[in-house]
Tab-separated table of C-alpha atoms and ligand atoms in Angstrom:
chain	number	residue	atom	x	y	z
A	21	MET	CA	100.613	75.239	90.926
A	22	GLU	CA	97.907	77.555	89.839
A	23	GLN	CA	99.313	80.770	88.137
A	24	ARG	CA	98.347	84.150	89.364
A	25	PHE	CA	97.934	87.205	87.363
A	26	ILE	CA	97.544	90.859	88.340
A	27	VAL	CA	95.631	93.181	86.017
A	28	VAL	CA	95.973	96.828	86.372
A	29	THR	CA	93.209	98.888	84.803
A	30	GLU	CA	90.542	101.416	85.841
A	31	GLN	CA	87.829	99.552	83.848
A	32	GLU	CA	86.181	96.562	85.367
A	33	ALA	CA	84.905	95.467	81.978
A	34	ARG	CA	88.417	95.176	80.610
A	35	PHE	CA	89.535	93.330	83.604
A	36	ASN	CA	86.616	90.840	82.994
A	37	THR	CA	87.564	90.382	79.386
A	38	LEU	CA	91.156	89.687	80.152
A	39	SER	CA	90.640	87.421	83.123
A	40	GLU	CA	88.004	85.414	81.201
A	41	ALA	CA	90.371	85.048	78.323
A	42	VAL	CA	93.249	83.695	80.494
A	43	ARG	CA	90.987	81.799	82.875
A	44	ARG	CA	92.366	78.348	81.700
A	45	LEU	CA	95.903	79.479	82.677
A	46	GLY	CA	95.253	80.925	86.048
A	47	VAL	CA	93.482	83.292	88.423
A	48	SER	CA	93.551	86.995	87.761
A	49	VAL	CA	93.232	89.798	90.336
A	50	TRP	CA	92.047	93.275	89.538
A	51	LEU	CA	94.098	96.276	90.850
A	52	HIS	CA	94.039	99.990	90.423
A	53	TRP	CA	97.139	102.096	89.958
A	54	ASN	CA	98.748	101.809	93.372
A	55	SER	CA	102.413	100.955	92.951
A	56	ASP	CA	103.085	100.492	96.615
A	57	VAL	CA	100.235	97.920	96.980
A	58	LEU	CA	101.371	96.320	93.752
A	59	VAL	CA	104.902	95.881	94.877
A	60	GLN	CA	103.689	94.329	98.044
A	61	LEU	CA	101.217	91.923	96.353
A	62	ILE	CA	103.540	90.696	93.540
A	63	GLY	CA	105.790	89.366	96.291
A	64	SER	CA	103.186	87.942	98.544
A	65	MET	CA	101.089	86.407	95.742
A	66	GLY	CA	103.977	85.093	93.627
A	67	ALA	CA	102.277	86.599	90.481
A	68	SER	CA	103.456	85.074	87.215
A	69	ALA	CA	102.551	88.170	85.147
A	70	VAL	CA	101.272	91.593	85.573
A	71	PHE	CA	99.006	93.087	82.876
A	72	ILE	CA	99.161	96.831	82.627
A	73	GLU	CA	96.712	98.810	80.511
A	74	PHE	CA	98.235	101.259	78.066
A	75	THR	CA	95.950	103.993	76.911
A	76	GLU	CA	96.827	107.303	75.350
A	77	GLU	CA	95.960	109.277	78.459
A	78	ARG	CA	97.842	106.939	80.821
A	79	ALA	CA	100.719	105.695	78.744
A	80	THR	CA	103.265	107.650	80.870
A	81	GLN	CA	101.751	106.424	84.030
A	82	ALA	CA	101.757	102.882	82.789
A	83	ALA	CA	105.345	103.130	81.709
A	84	ASP	CA	106.403	104.551	85.074
A	85	LEU	CA	104.489	101.711	86.873
A	86	ALA	CA	106.277	99.048	84.686
A	87	ASP	CA	109.556	100.778	85.507
A	88	LYS	CA	108.954	100.777	89.265
A	89	LEU	CA	107.924	97.150	89.279
A	90	LEU	CA	110.890	95.999	87.279
A	91	ALA	CA	113.192	97.876	89.549
A	92	VAL	CA	112.093	95.520	92.324
A	93	TYR	CA	111.425	92.440	90.351
A	94	PRO	CA	113.807	92.543	87.412
A	95	ARG	CA	112.416	89.232	85.918
A	96	LEU	CA	108.803	90.080	86.351
A	97	TRP	CA	106.739	89.314	83.209
A	98	ILE	CA	104.908	92.503	82.303
A	99	VAL	CA	102.286	92.479	79.566
A	100	GLY	CA	100.885	95.659	78.087
A	101	PHE	CA	97.377	95.572	76.870
A	102	ALA	CA	95.020	97.943	75.186
A	103	GLN	CA	91.438	97.806	73.775
A	104	ARG	CA	92.966	98.344	70.280
A	105	ALA	CA	96.693	97.910	69.639
A	106	ASP	CA	98.106	101.139	68.448
A	107	SER	CA	101.687	100.901	67.381
A	108	GLN	CA	102.701	104.007	69.356
A	109	LEU	CA	101.304	102.273	72.573
A	110	ILE	CA	103.037	99.039	71.926
A	111	ILE	CA	106.292	100.803	71.432
A	112	GLU	CA	105.879	102.707	74.705
A	113	ALA	CA	104.988	99.486	76.526
A	114	MET	CA	108.014	97.668	75.114
A	115	ARG	CA	110.280	100.559	75.998
A	116	ALA	CA	108.993	100.440	79.559
A	117	GLY	CA	109.990	96.796	79.730
A	118	ALA	CA	106.754	94.919	78.860
A	119	ARG	CA	107.617	91.589	77.270
A	120	ASP	CA	104.454	91.262	75.361
A	121	PHE	CA	101.333	93.204	74.326
A	122	VAL	CA	97.826	91.885	73.902
A	123	GLU	CA	94.751	93.486	72.275
A	124	LEU	CA	91.515	93.055	74.065
A	125	GLY	CA	89.675	93.256	70.835
A	126	ALA	CA	91.445	89.953	69.743
A	127	SER	CA	89.661	86.650	70.334
A	128	PRO	CA	90.083	85.101	73.851
A	129	GLU	CA	91.948	82.188	72.075
A	130	ILE	CA	94.557	84.496	70.744
A	131	ILE	CA	94.991	86.301	74.095
A	132	CYS	CA	95.337	82.996	75.921
A	133	ARG	CA	97.747	81.551	73.385
A	134	SER	CA	100.084	84.529	73.501
A	135	LEU	CA	100.102	84.540	77.309
A	136	LYS	CA	100.828	80.760	77.254
A	137	GLN	CA	103.795	81.276	74.945
A	138	ALA	CA	104.977	84.115	77.069
A	139	LEU	CA	104.823	82.102	80.284
A	140	GLU	CA	106.621	79.103	78.642
A	141	GLN	CA	109.389	81.511	77.508
A	142	SER	CA	109.591	82.940	81.020
A	143	THR	CA	110.087	79.562	82.645
A	144	ARG	CA	113.017	78.970	80.291
A	145	MET	CA	114.744	82.036	81.575
A	146	PRO	CA	117.316	81.434	84.359
A	147	ALA	CA	115.350	81.003	87.537
A	148	GLN	CA	115.414	84.088	89.768
A	149	ALA	CA	117.465	83.492	92.806
A	150	SER	CA	114.500	83.531	95.182
A	151	GLY	CA	115.281	82.976	98.712
A	152	ARG	CA	112.980	81.712	101.472
A	153	MET	CA	111.940	83.802	104.362
A	154	ILE	CA	110.806	82.355	107.706
A	155	SER	CA	109.332	84.729	110.294
A	156	LEU	CA	109.071	84.029	114.044
A	157	LEU	CA	106.607	85.846	116.154
A	158	GLY	CA	106.474	85.782	119.932
A	159	ALA	CA	103.077	85.593	121.539
A	160	ARG	CA	104.314	87.825	124.326
A	161	PRO	CA	107.763	89.104	125.603
A	162	GLY	CA	109.991	86.406	126.846
A	163	VAL	CA	108.528	83.271	125.223
A	164	GLY	CA	111.819	82.479	123.477
A	165	ALA	CA	111.301	83.827	119.935
A	166	THR	CA	114.768	85.333	119.604
A	167	THR	CA	116.559	82.355	121.004
A	168	ALA	CA	114.687	80.171	118.448
A	169	ALA	CA	115.384	82.584	115.534
A	170	VAL	CA	119.099	82.770	116.433
A	171	HIS	CA	119.477	79.048	116.666
A	172	LEU	CA	117.424	78.432	113.412
A	173	ALA	CA	119.440	80.910	111.525
A	174	LEU	CA	122.820	79.648	112.700
A	175	LEU	CA	121.924	75.958	112.127
A	176	VAL	CA	121.005	76.739	108.621
A	177	LYS	CA	124.214	78.676	107.984
A	178	GLN	CA	126.544	76.272	109.825
A	179	GLU	CA	125.053	72.947	108.976
A	180	VAL	CA	122.644	73.157	106.014
A	181	LEU	CA	123.675	75.912	103.664
A	182	PRO	CA	127.304	76.777	104.660
A	183	ASP	CA	128.140	78.083	101.183
A	184	ASP	CA	124.990	80.168	100.627
A	185	PRO	CA	124.140	83.632	101.987
A	186	VAL	CA	121.917	83.364	105.034
A	187	LEU	CA	120.520	86.393	106.848
A	188	LEU	CA	119.034	86.873	110.281
A	189	LEU	CA	116.755	89.992	110.195
A	190	ASP	CA	116.419	91.177	113.727
A	191	PHE	CA	113.179	93.011	114.097
A	192	GLY	CA	112.762	92.072	117.682
A	193	TYR	CA	112.236	94.672	120.312
A	194	PRO	CA	114.151	95.956	122.199
A	195	THR	CA	116.257	96.242	119.194
A	196	GLY	CA	119.437	94.166	118.707
A	197	ASP	CA	118.830	91.312	121.024
A	198	ALA	CA	119.765	88.769	118.316
A	199	ALA	CA	123.036	90.610	117.769
A	200	LEU	CA	123.747	90.482	121.466
A	201	TYR	CA	123.044	86.655	121.591
A	202	LEU	CA	125.393	86.309	118.624
A	203	ASP	CA	127.999	88.644	120.169
A	204	THR	CA	128.143	90.580	116.811
A	205	ARG	CA	128.382	94.278	116.354
A	206	VAL	CA	125.958	95.809	113.971
A	207	ASN	CA	126.872	99.211	112.470
A	208	PHE	CA	124.646	99.160	109.506
A	209	ASN	CA	120.901	98.863	110.255
A	210	PHE	CA	117.683	98.275	108.447
A	211	CYS	CA	117.100	101.997	107.774
A	212	ASP	CA	120.584	102.448	106.377
A	213	ALA	CA	119.876	99.464	104.100
A	214	VAL	CA	116.597	101.115	102.982
A	215	ARG	CA	118.419	104.313	102.299
A	216	SER	CA	120.987	102.344	100.224
A	217	LEU	CA	118.315	100.597	98.300
A	218	ARG	CA	119.335	101.923	94.911
A	219	ARG	CA	122.943	100.770	95.307
A	220	LEU	CA	122.252	97.476	96.997
A	221	ASP	CA	124.423	94.847	95.496
A	222	HIS	CA	126.566	91.879	96.657
A	223	ALA	CA	129.467	94.178	97.515
A	224	LEU	CA	127.302	96.327	99.864
A	225	LEU	CA	125.839	93.118	101.421
A	226	ASN	CA	129.466	91.800	102.020
A	227	THR	CA	130.853	94.932	103.277
A	228	ALA	CA	128.123	96.864	105.066
A	229	PHE	CA	126.043	94.060	106.631
A	230	ALA	CA	127.319	92.705	109.929
A	231	HIS	CA	128.483	89.068	109.977
A	232	HIS	CA	128.710	86.595	112.659
A	233	LYS	CA	131.916	84.524	112.674
A	234	SER	CA	129.911	81.606	111.131
A	235	GLY	CA	129.277	83.916	108.107
A	236	LEU	CA	125.656	84.428	108.986
A	237	SER	CA	124.570	88.076	107.934
A	238	LEU	CA	122.806	90.186	110.449
A	239	LEU	CA	120.605	93.220	110.044
A	240	SER	CA	118.914	94.933	112.910
A	241	LEU	CA	116.525	97.846	113.376
A	242	PRO	CA	118.083	101.054	114.391
A	243	GLN	CA	118.455	101.790	118.168
A	244	ASN	CA	116.389	104.825	117.613
A	245	LEU	CA	113.071	103.484	116.199
A	246	ALA	CA	112.006	107.080	115.205
A	247	GLU	CA	114.303	106.572	112.190
A	248	LEU	CA	111.725	104.148	110.875
A	249	ARG	CA	109.396	107.019	110.352
A	250	GLU	CA	111.706	108.756	107.953
A	251	ILE	CA	111.913	105.874	105.420
A	252	ALA	CA	109.275	105.455	102.750
A	253	PRO	CA	107.134	102.334	103.441
A	254	ALA	CA	107.335	101.268	99.827
A	255	ASP	CA	111.083	101.346	100.104
A	256	ALA	CA	111.052	99.168	103.267
A	257	MET	CA	108.841	96.736	101.411
A	258	THR	CA	111.024	96.773	98.414
A	259	LEU	CA	114.049	96.105	100.515
A	260	LEU	CA	112.414	93.094	102.094
A	261	SER	CA	111.570	91.569	98.562
A	262	LEU	CA	115.003	92.399	97.343
A	263	LEU	CA	116.778	90.654	100.259
A	264	LYS	CA	115.015	87.551	99.205
A	265	SER	CA	116.715	87.617	95.948
A	266	TYR	CA	120.245	88.061	97.621
A	267	PHE	CA	119.807	85.542	100.380
A	268	LYS	CA	119.047	81.884	100.071
A	269	LEU	CA	117.266	81.899	103.394
A	270	ILE	CA	116.178	84.695	105.696
A	271	VAL	CA	115.071	84.108	109.267
A	272	VAL	CA	113.101	87.053	110.689
A	273	ASP	CA	112.844	87.531	114.402
A	274	LEU	CA	109.627	89.592	114.581
A	275	GLY	CA	109.658	89.344	118.305
A	276	GLY	CA	107.496	91.867	120.127
A	277	PHE	CA	107.265	94.151	117.107
A	278	ALA	CA	103.638	93.576	116.809
A	279	GLY	CA	101.073	95.674	115.029
A	280	THR	CA	103.303	97.903	113.055
A	281	ASP	CA	103.278	98.178	109.277
A	282	LEU	CA	106.685	96.799	109.055
A	283	LEU	CA	105.602	93.585	110.765
A	284	LEU	CA	102.734	93.223	108.335
A	285	TYR	CA	105.081	93.774	105.352
A	286	ALA	CA	107.411	91.061	106.697
A	287	LEU	CA	104.572	88.738	107.052
A	288	GLY	CA	103.435	89.518	103.602
A	289	VAL	CA	106.764	88.513	102.092
A	290	SER	CA	107.412	85.618	104.445
A	291	ASP	CA	107.116	82.175	102.940
A	292	SER	CA	106.269	80.669	106.338
A	293	THR	CA	105.436	82.086	109.736
A	294	LEU	CA	105.762	80.549	113.168
A	295	LEU	CA	104.159	81.778	116.221
A	296	VAL	CA	105.966	80.924	119.398
A	297	SER	CA	103.667	80.557	122.349
A	298	GLU	CA	103.958	78.951	125.750
A	299	GLN	CA	101.318	76.694	127.235
A	300	GLY	CA	100.108	79.045	129.939
A	301	ILE	CA	96.944	81.135	129.836
A	302	PRO	CA	98.615	84.495	129.586
A	303	SER	CA	100.566	83.405	126.524
A	304	ILE	CA	97.355	81.995	124.828
A	305	PHE	CA	95.626	85.201	125.603
A	306	SER	CA	98.316	87.375	124.060
A	307	ALA	CA	98.609	84.989	121.068
A	308	ARG	CA	94.850	85.320	120.501
A	309	GLN	CA	95.043	89.066	120.707
A	310	LEU	CA	97.877	89.161	118.278
A	311	LEU	CA	96.198	86.871	115.756
A	312	GLY	CA	93.000	88.989	116.141
A	313	SER	CA	94.865	92.093	115.415
A	314	PHE	CA	96.244	90.506	112.248
A	315	GLN	CA	92.711	89.645	111.231
A	316	GLU	CA	91.603	93.097	111.805
A	317	ARG	CA	94.389	94.514	109.682
A	318	GLY	CA	93.279	92.129	106.955
A	319	VAL	CA	96.012	89.647	107.230
A	320	SER	CA	95.045	85.993	106.993
A	321	THR	CA	96.268	83.945	109.854
A	322	GLU	CA	95.144	80.547	108.658
A	323	ARG	CA	98.580	79.263	107.763
A	324	ILE	CA	100.651	80.525	110.662
A	325	GLY	CA	102.268	77.609	112.354
A	326	LEU	CA	102.472	77.017	116.075
A	327	LEU	CA	105.774	76.439	117.829
A	328	THR	CA	105.362	75.728	121.462
A	329	GLY	CA	107.957	77.682	123.479
A	330	LYS	CA	109.433	76.386	126.656
A	331	MET	CA	107.383	73.271	126.383
A	332	ASP	CA	106.896	71.739	129.806
A	333	GLU	CA	105.488	68.159	129.990
A	334	ARG	CA	104.311	68.865	133.551
A	335	ILE	CA	101.762	71.349	132.406
A	336	GLU	CA	98.541	69.676	131.587
A	337	MET	CA	97.799	71.547	128.403
A	338	SER	CA	99.347	69.600	125.581
A	339	SER	CA	100.721	71.369	122.437
A	340	LYS	CA	97.915	69.766	120.542
A	341	GLN	CA	95.393	71.494	122.822
A	342	LEU	CA	97.276	74.675	122.518
A	343	ALA	CA	97.205	74.392	118.726
A	344	GLN	CA	93.360	73.852	119.049
A	345	HIS	CA	92.908	76.865	121.352
A	346	LEU	CA	94.853	79.122	118.795
A	347	GLN	CA	93.459	77.268	115.788
A	348	LEU	CA	96.895	77.085	114.286
A	349	PRO	CA	98.550	73.990	112.776
A	350	TRP	CA	101.125	72.615	115.151
A	351	VAL	CA	104.716	72.629	113.849
A	352	GLY	CA	106.934	71.723	116.786
A	353	ASP	CA	107.684	71.967	120.460
A	354	LEU	CA	110.802	73.643	121.906
A	355	PRO	CA	111.423	71.955	125.202
A	356	LEU	CA	112.014	73.837	128.350
A	357	ARG	CA	115.761	73.853	129.042
A	358	SER	CA	116.069	76.258	131.953
A	359	GLU	CA	119.317	74.845	133.543
A	360	ARG	CA	121.240	74.661	130.329
A	361	MET	CA	119.836	78.089	129.097
A	362	ILE	CA	121.060	79.673	132.454
A	363	ALA	CA	124.428	77.908	132.156
A	364	CYS	CA	124.771	79.336	128.598
A	365	ALA	CA	123.665	82.814	129.672
A	366	ASN	CA	126.327	82.819	132.507
A	367	GLN	CA	129.048	81.968	129.908
A	368	GLY	CA	127.646	84.348	127.200
A	369	ARG	CA	127.485	81.340	124.813
A	370	LEU	CA	124.692	79.691	122.878
A	371	LEU	CA	123.019	76.379	123.549
A	372	LEU	CA	124.169	75.242	120.055
A	373	ASP	CA	127.857	75.955	120.970
A	374	LEU	CA	127.830	74.352	124.479
A	375	PHE	CA	125.367	71.511	123.856
A	376	PRO	CA	124.996	70.898	120.173
A	377	ASN	CA	122.934	67.826	120.663
A	378	ASP	CA	120.484	69.230	123.222
A	379	PRO	CA	116.930	68.278	122.442
A	380	TYR	CA	116.108	71.989	121.985
A	381	VAL	CA	118.747	72.240	119.273
A	382	GLU	CA	117.540	68.964	117.667
A	383	VAL	CA	114.109	70.409	117.104
A	384	LEU	CA	115.455	73.376	115.339
A	385	ARG	CA	118.028	71.312	113.480
A	386	ALA	CA	115.209	69.189	111.980
A	387	MET	CA	113.288	72.391	111.213
A	388	ALA	CA	116.326	73.922	109.507
A	389	LEU	CA	116.765	70.917	107.282
A	390	ARG	CA	112.965	70.867	106.447
A	391	GLU	CA	112.858	74.518	105.636
A	392	CYS	CA	115.852	74.042	103.216
A	393	GLY	CA	113.997	71.215	101.495
A	394	ARG	CA	116.344	68.523	102.902
A	395	GLN	CA	115.284	65.215	104.433
A	396	GLY	CA	112.195	65.037	102.201
A	397	ALA	CA	109.984	66.133	104.981
A	398	PRO	CA	107.175	68.567	103.915
A	399	ARG	CA	107.908	72.265	104.577
A	400	LEU	CA	105.562	74.440	106.508
A	401	PRO	CA	102.499	75.370	104.547
A	402	PRO	CA	103.060	78.514	102.673
A	403	ASN	CA	101.312	81.563	103.897
A	404	GLY	CA	97.877	81.764	102.350
A	405	ALA	CA	98.671	84.446	99.852
A	406	LEU	CA	95.347	84.237	98.192
A	407	GLY	CA	93.440	84.211	101.375
A	408	ARG	CA	95.372	87.084	102.687
A	409	LEU	CA	94.607	88.954	99.403
A	410	ARG	CA	90.889	88.383	99.795
A	411	GLU	CA	91.102	89.720	103.329
A	412	TRP	CA	92.909	92.829	102.126
A	413	PHE	CA	90.229	93.486	99.673
A	414	LYS	CA	87.581	92.973	102.234
A	415	ALA	CA	89.288	95.474	104.488
B	515	ATP	N1	113.344	76.719	125.736
B	515	ATP	C1	113.678	77.341	126.667
B	515	ATP	N2	113.830	76.966	127.932
B	515	ATP	C2	114.238	77.756	128.897
B	515	ATP	N3	114.549	79.037	128.778
B	515	ATP	C3	114.470	79.529	127.615
B	515	ATP	C4	113.991	78.808	126.528
B	515	ATP	N4	113.990	79.592	125.356
B	515	ATP	C5	114.434	80.881	125.854
B	515	ATP	N5	114.610	80.767	127.126
B	515	ATP	C6	115.091	81.919	127.957
B	515	ATP	O1	113.986	82.841	127.989
B	515	ATP	C7	114.512	84.200	128.025
B	515	ATP	C8	113.759	84.941	126.959
B	515	ATP	O2	114.260	84.387	125.744
B	515	ATP	P1	114.245	85.189	124.356
B	515	ATP	O3	114.977	86.495	124.493
B	515	ATP	O4	114.605	84.261	123.229
B	515	ATP	O5	112.730	85.471	124.210
B	515	ATP	P2	111.921	86.456	123.341
B	515	ATP	O6	110.533	85.930	123.078
B	515	ATP	O7	112.693	86.858	122.165
B	515	ATP	O8	111.785	87.719	124.356
B	515	ATP	P3	111.580	89.317	124.051
B	515	ATP	O9	110.179	89.477	123.901
B	515	ATP	O10	112.179	89.872	125.272
B	515	ATP	O11	112.357	89.509	122.766
B	515	ATP	C9	115.948	84.081	127.967
B	515	ATP	O12	116.480	84.244	129.182
B	515	ATP	C10	116.217	82.731	127.305
B	515	ATP	O13	117.469	82.190	127.685
B	516	MG	MG1	113.276	88.804	121.459
């Protein structure tokens, strides 16, 4: 895969010199000193290295930035650079956690060689436990996003990754639907987790996070959504990225939580996104509006997959046509199972419990296996990180 680098400097000429020198190794993106955006982009781009310029005037700012990024991505490969290497600057950079330092005055071959060595070294380091995040969005209320997210997360935990930590992030609105489906009490919510960011570790995950009897972890939004306004957006973003290093797989029910920053962050760090839409015109209309609103906010929608919800063969529109209307790649059909869903609701049980081989469950079982890289079937296409990036810059 093509490597991606981020270069942080105020000077376009310096960005050009550096990106030209490392062109053979990958693509570089130029950014200014905005640590919140950086934290967000590193996650969504999968950047291999971040170059930070160290100048006398900005040495402290550069060190602070390196520090912040490393707090979120402890294994991030940070490279300091300067027009002329001054030993004081190199020491500052190394103290701040930079793994290497390059001098722009050096020849491009030297810069390129030193980055290549650094990258080789970084791949020899133990791989970062990087989990996969799958988000489910509902085109409109009631299309079945929560039911699908709950089943997908449970199937992964019970059948595919029983020994690994799996999380269901319940961002659906009204809050806590997934917890209700799973009959699990959640006392510790997303905002509590954000506030505990600095002390987040395995012990806290095991004790504070709610757990379904299968072992599936569960984190919901607070009942009072006003609490969301009290947390720093960068902290929320950081938490989402950090959760990916603790959990092997995270399923996010984005439900009806459209248009908010949190949803955009979640989309940014998701490895794949599924939009659940029914075949009818109202659902198509809402889906289009939702996709349009993402584009307006600078989020690329080209790689969102379509999951047909409540698929009814009697309706003339096929899922292929639906995919065409929405211009999304088709990923699967969740069949309409009204009778059984009602039977489950009456007993307060899940379809997976009562009818483990129901065709609806089978669709999500196959997806659970695929998403975990089992069965050799290709995964969903990754979100178009670079496309999204371009969109962001255009915005
Ligand atoms: N494939 C299906 N066939 C029949 N009924 C279904 C199907 N999927 C979900 N349902 C039912 O539709 C209703 C809404 O489902 P669900 O809560 O999963 O939707 P949602 O998209 O999360 O809705 P909301 O926007 O309210 O969060 C529930 O009563 C559920 O049992
Ligand atoms: Mg829901």
